[in-house]
Amino acid sequence: MTPVADTRSGAPAAYLGAFAVMGMAAMLLGPSIAGLHRATGLSEARLGLLFSASSLGYLTGLVAAGALIARADGHTVLASGILTMGAAVVAVPHCHGLAALCIAELVLGFGIGVIEIPCNSLILWTVGGGALLNALHACWALGAVLAPLLVGRSIAWTGGLSGAYVIVAACGFVPLLLLRNRVAPPNPHVEIGRGIPSEARGRVALVACFYFANIATEATFAGWIYRYGELRDISTATAIYLGAAFLGAFAVGRMIGIVVARSVAPFPTLLADHAVSFAAVAVLLLAPNAPAAIWIGTVLFGLGMASMFANMLGMSEPLVPSTGTVTSLYLVGSSLGGIVVTGSMGALLDRYGAVALPVVAAIGTLATLAIVAALELSARRRGPLRSS
């Protein structure tokens, strides 16, 4: 049977499905910390190294995928990432030492990084962003919100984590089937080269710094909100649902982002995103011990952070060529943010207490707002630096 080259039919569904499974896999670790602690006896500070291992693997996967997608079929790259991620997900619950867990999370992060580049790039090359790009990231959020629920049910029904991890790995076969007999679109930026045009390097650096701060903030909050809840005297079982509330709000925010992207430009949407995020941080800092404030602040922060990632891609796409190399560098920035901040959050909570989480969230949100303003100023002064 001859492969079909129509990316507007089955292929985008595969990209959306891959991102949903990736969201589940990426968010399994946070709600699994307590279970891993009981199973291994490792302290939370040592288990925090798993976030760094996952982020390091993600960084390596991004670099590898950025090089591959400039030369190889995008669907082949995507399928290899899904298979790698699935194998690592199955392995995690069966690792009983820190070294084995770190290796499994490293491989898991690598697979996620390999998935991220082709999904974002292929959609940018097909439709240039907009609602479909927001839908892609909404699917990540929908997958992410399922992760703590799966972990919670797995622990309640089986006393362990294996059930949740096996379900996530099995879901990876859905996008693989959807990719069957589909041919990826070619890189449309061959005529300008696959690297970074010299005149665009400043903007690429700005966007990469945005993703460093944005993902450091988002991943840290998502990964440690469970522990934050426990430090605020919320039970472990309820803290898992606090994390689900954040991810649920995150998913809703991304669904709203699909609608908003049809009629509102990325820049004003990003300003609104930041306003909601600052309001959330203010609630958490001003009423730190009020249970209602903890839930409200958590939900608001999920809504505020939800569409920042896709909106920045949409804002930068007319200004900088969307080559695989450029997209890879953006996501390398996001991975470094996860390595530097998320992995150290356990130690910060041990030293400074629960207040460390909203303070880190406030600093990260302020940094991304400053970068958005700088990019908008550059756009107004110099205009686009790419040919359409």
XYZ file of C-alpha atoms in Angstrom:
388
model
C 0.000 0.000 0.000
C 1.373 3.403 -0.950
C 1.961 5.754 2.004
C -0.333 8.757 2.188
C 1.344 12.167 2.203
C -1.654 14.161 3.417
C -0.649 15.659 6.765
C -4.077 17.212 7.270
C -5.842 13.918 7.957
C -4.393 11.126 10.062
C -0.986 12.593 10.797
C -2.041 15.517 13.026
C -4.126 13.086 15.085
C -0.938 11.076 15.651
C 0.916 14.198 16.778
C -1.890 15.050 19.212
C -1.995 11.484 20.513
C 1.781 11.367 20.961
C 1.673 14.588 22.957
C -1.124 13.243 25.173
C 0.882 10.108 26.005
C 3.992 12.236 26.475
C 2.069 14.365 28.983
C 1.109 11.267 30.954
C 4.675 9.941 30.948
C 6.240 13.296 31.824
C 3.982 13.842 34.836
C 4.173 10.379 36.388
C 7.217 11.166 38.508
C 5.805 13.909 40.758
C 2.875 11.913 42.200
C 5.094 8.802 42.336
C 7.642 10.320 44.736
C 5.839 9.133 47.876
C 5.422 5.630 46.423
C 9.057 5.486 45.344
C 10.079 6.672 48.812
C 8.156 3.815 50.420
C 9.434 1.261 47.906
C 13.105 2.262 48.002
C 13.619 4.051 51.331
C 15.366 6.894 49.493
C 14.947 10.406 50.911
C 12.994 13.048 49.035
C 16.156 15.089 48.495
C 17.799 12.093 46.773
C 14.664 11.283 44.794
C 14.746 14.896 43.607
C 17.732 13.822 41.500
C 15.285 11.875 39.328
C 13.871 15.159 38.039
C 17.367 16.217 37.015
C 18.022 12.824 35.379
C 14.785 13.105 33.406
C 15.607 16.665 32.362
C 19.128 15.667 31.309
C 17.694 12.862 29.190
C 15.164 15.289 27.732
C 17.971 17.705 26.837
C 19.915 14.933 25.107
C 16.795 13.815 23.248
C 16.125 17.339 22.036
C 19.636 17.721 20.670
C 19.458 14.339 18.949
C 15.997 15.006 17.496
C 16.974 18.503 16.334
C 19.807 16.992 14.300
C 17.748 14.059 13.023
C 14.661 15.949 11.905
C 16.776 18.208 9.688
C 17.830 15.128 7.712
C 15.449 12.220 8.406
C 11.727 11.556 8.015
C 9.904 13.270 10.889
C 7.559 10.353 11.470
C 10.453 7.937 11.869
C 11.989 10.229 14.484
C 8.644 10.508 16.273
C 8.052 6.745 16.316
C 11.518 6.087 17.738
C 10.806 8.540 20.549
C 7.487 6.883 21.411
C 9.079 3.421 21.587
C 11.987 4.643 23.723
C 9.656 6.443 26.113
C 7.369 3.426 26.434
C 10.206 1.047 27.265
C 11.492 3.361 30.003
C 8.019 3.867 31.488
C 7.606 0.102 31.914
C 11.014 -0.123 33.607
C 10.629 2.609 36.271
C 8.457 0.716 38.829
C 10.868 -2.219 38.738
C 13.942 -0.153 39.661
C 14.806 -0.341 43.357
C 17.997 1.707 43.653
C 18.825 5.328 42.946
C 21.217 4.508 40.106
C 18.688 2.291 38.307
C 15.926 4.859 38.753
C 18.162 7.624 37.416
C 19.007 5.565 34.327
C 15.330 4.779 33.686
C 14.346 8.435 34.075
C 17.255 9.477 31.840
C 15.994 7.184 29.068
C 12.413 8.290 29.679
C 13.418 11.938 29.348
C 15.361 11.124 26.172
C 12.284 9.586 24.575
C 10.164 12.602 25.519
C 12.743 14.952 23.994
C 12.760 12.966 20.758
C 8.945 13.211 20.587
C 8.800 16.938 21.322
C 10.819 18.206 18.341
C 8.985 16.453 15.476
C 5.518 17.120 16.882
C 6.109 20.870 17.245
C 8.090 21.187 14.014
C 5.694 19.214 11.826
C 2.718 21.284 12.969
C 4.619 24.550 12.464
C 5.590 23.421 8.973
C 2.038 22.314 8.162
C -0.114 25.189 9.476
C 2.301 27.670 11.051
C 0.931 27.361 14.575
C -2.400 28.838 15.656
C -5.222 26.706 17.002
C -3.673 23.353 16.035
C -0.472 24.191 17.902
C -2.530 25.147 20.948
C -4.464 21.892 20.543
C -1.172 19.978 20.534
C -0.179 21.448 23.876
C -3.714 21.034 25.206
C -3.342 17.307 24.538
C -0.147 17.296 26.601
C -2.106 18.874 29.448
C -4.957 16.377 29.122
C -2.445 13.561 29.344
C -0.681 15.220 32.253
C -3.854 15.538 34.299
C -4.436 11.798 33.963
C -1.019 10.928 35.402
C -1.694 11.656 39.101
C -5.144 10.085 38.824
C -3.627 6.906 37.381
C -0.956 6.849 40.078
C -3.530 7.409 42.823
C -5.775 4.610 41.558
C -2.824 2.266 41.032
C -1.679 2.745 44.634
C -5.236 2.400 45.980
C -6.058 -0.747 44.014
C -2.708 -2.550 43.866
C -0.538 -0.900 46.514
C 2.101 -0.100 43.873
C 2.906 2.013 40.839
C 3.160 -0.634 38.105
C -0.480 -0.454 36.986
C -0.301 3.249 36.122
C 3.003 2.896 34.310
C 1.864 -0.075 32.205
C -1.295 1.790 31.119
C 0.750 4.794 29.988
C 3.157 2.613 28.014
C 0.263 0.797 26.318
C -1.309 4.109 25.252
C 1.798 4.815 23.177
C 0.659 2.277 20.588
C -2.262 4.530 19.555
C -0.161 7.279 17.901
C 2.105 4.618 16.402
C -0.905 3.100 14.635
C -2.054 6.531 13.483
C 1.366 7.180 11.930
C 1.176 4.026 9.858
C 1.317 4.754 6.098
C 1.672 8.496 6.671
C 4.544 10.497 5.211
C 5.855 13.530 7.090
C 6.057 16.912 5.334
C 9.583 17.944 4.308
C 11.486 20.698 6.093
C 10.263 23.851 4.259
C 13.233 25.979 5.294
C 15.896 24.264 3.222
C 16.294 27.394 1.112
C 17.438 29.443 4.139
C 19.542 26.697 5.662
C 18.735 24.454 8.582
C 20.682 26.401 11.181
C 20.130 29.883 12.614
C 20.380 32.948 10.331
C 22.917 35.356 11.834
C 20.409 38.230 12.041
C 17.992 36.061 14.054
C 20.409 34.861 16.739
C 19.429 37.494 19.303
C 15.763 36.616 19.044
C 16.466 32.902 19.188
C 18.462 33.497 22.382
C 15.579 35.496 23.866
C 13.026 32.778 23.125
C 15.359 30.059 24.443
C 15.717 32.059 27.693
C 11.930 32.373 27.852
C 11.559 28.606 27.698
C 14.305 28.147 30.298
C 12.357 30.261 32.800
C 8.896 29.109 31.709
C 9.491 25.367 31.927
C 11.602 25.726 35.066
C 8.603 27.420 36.685
C 5.920 25.145 35.244
C 7.717 21.844 35.833
C 8.848 22.815 39.328
C 5.332 23.775 40.364
C 3.778 20.684 38.773
C 6.394 18.328 40.163
C 6.477 19.659 43.736
C 2.935 20.906 44.383
C 2.287 17.507 46.008
C 5.034 18.073 48.554
C 3.961 21.707 48.979
C 0.493 20.506 49.947
C 1.918 18.091 52.507
C 4.036 20.874 54.034
C 0.819 22.908 54.356
C -0.702 20.022 56.377
C -2.680 18.504 53.522
C -2.705 14.695 53.606
C -0.669 12.792 51.033
C -3.812 11.354 49.433
C -5.376 14.809 49.124
C -2.104 16.351 47.920
C -2.207 14.035 44.899
C -5.551 15.589 43.979
C -4.112 19.053 44.568
C -1.615 18.186 41.839
C -4.479 16.929 39.687
C -6.275 20.247 40.253
C -3.233 22.134 38.936
C -2.971 19.890 35.891
C -6.740 19.989 35.348
C -6.684 23.785 35.346
C -3.658 23.613 33.059
C -5.624 21.415 30.640
C -8.654 23.727 30.757
C -6.396 26.724 30.140
C -4.934 25.068 27.076
C -8.393 24.237 25.751
C -9.355 27.878 26.222
C -6.129 28.778 24.418
C -7.309 26.926 21.304
C -10.346 29.208 21.080
C -8.469 32.391 21.986
C -5.750 31.706 19.384
C -8.340 31.956 16.613
C -8.974 35.646 17.228
C -6.349 37.102 19.597
C -2.665 37.617 18.830
C -0.068 35.828 20.993
C 1.385 38.959 22.624
C -1.771 40.212 24.394
C -2.622 36.633 25.330
C 0.783 36.238 26.952
C 0.201 39.425 28.952
C -3.109 38.024 30.213
C -1.411 34.697 31.051
C 1.145 36.506 33.200
C -1.494 38.585 34.971
C -3.345 35.428 36.052
C -0.083 33.768 37.146
C 0.901 36.741 39.311
C -2.551 36.734 40.899
C -2.112 33.043 41.745
C 1.280 33.601 43.369
C -0.128 36.505 45.383
C -2.905 34.269 46.747
C -0.414 31.585 47.798
C 1.920 34.075 49.476
C -0.715 36.205 51.217
C -2.774 33.326 52.649
C -0.257 30.492 52.969
C -2.122 28.411 55.564
C -5.681 28.771 54.296
C -6.751 25.544 52.531
C -9.116 27.425 50.198
C -6.310 29.814 49.179
C -3.997 26.885 48.436
C -6.564 25.341 46.106
C -7.471 28.676 44.476
C -3.829 29.664 43.977
C -2.981 26.260 42.533
C -5.865 26.357 40.041
C -5.153 29.953 39.014
C -1.490 29.179 38.440
C -2.436 26.251 36.212
C -4.714 28.506 34.168
C -2.083 31.238 33.894
C 0.756 28.971 32.819
C -1.310 26.858 30.422
C -0.911 28.553 27.058
C 2.415 30.362 27.531
C 4.436 27.678 25.751
C 2.296 27.570 22.604
C 1.746 31.330 22.545
C 5.479 32.017 22.595
C 5.944 29.609 19.685
C 3.174 31.492 17.887
C 4.718 34.867 18.725
C 8.189 33.863 17.540
C 7.169 31.950 14.399
C 6.669 35.064 12.177
C 9.885 36.594 13.529
C 12.366 33.708 13.338
C 12.619 30.822 10.824
C 11.106 27.674 12.355
C 13.906 25.307 11.400
C 14.425 22.093 13.336
C 17.603 23.601 14.757
C 15.798 26.681 16.049
C 12.966 24.662 17.626
C 15.533 22.344 19.173
C 17.371 25.260 20.780
C 14.121 26.608 22.241
C 13.433 23.267 23.847
C 17.029 22.834 24.977
C 16.441 26.039 26.935
C 13.356 24.498 28.510
C 15.272 21.355 29.431
C 18.066 23.303 31.094
C 15.454 25.117 33.153
C 14.144 21.778 34.361
C 17.625 20.556 35.242
C 18.676 23.683 37.135
C 15.479 24.470 39.041
C 13.223 21.403 39.288
C 15.943 19.097 40.541
C 16.959 21.529 43.287
C 13.439 22.239 44.546
C 13.497 19.388 47.050
C 16.543 20.882 48.754
C 14.956 24.364 48.705
C 11.803 23.028 50.366
C 13.882 21.214 52.980
C 15.785 24.414 53.793
C 13.184 27.165 53.469
C 9.895 25.324 53.826
C 6.759 25.527 51.708
C 7.193 29.242 50.915
C 10.036 28.346 48.535
C 7.617 27.071 45.866
C 5.505 30.241 45.340
C 8.647 32.415 45.579
C 10.336 30.428 42.803
C 7.089 30.627 40.791
C 7.009 34.430 41.197
C 10.633 34.843 40.105
C 10.138 32.631 37.052
C 6.961 34.432 35.993
C 8.632 37.827 36.310
C 11.524 36.612 34.147
C 9.259 35.342 31.358
C 7.277 38.576 31.342
C 10.470 40.597 30.897
C 11.485 38.403 27.934
C 8.053 38.737 26.296
C 8.359 42.530 26.542
C 11.876 42.464 25.065
C 10.802 40.299 22.115
C 7.800 42.531 21.402
C 10.054 45.596 21.450
C 12.416 43.900 18.996
C 9.509 42.992 16.712
C 8.224 46.574 16.650
C 11.660 48.010 15.927
C 12.905 45.543 13.320
C 9.927 43.516 12.103
C 10.108 39.919 10.817
C 13.508 38.406 10.029
C 12.205 35.571 7.873
C 10.665 35.021 4.482
C 7.255 33.372 4.487
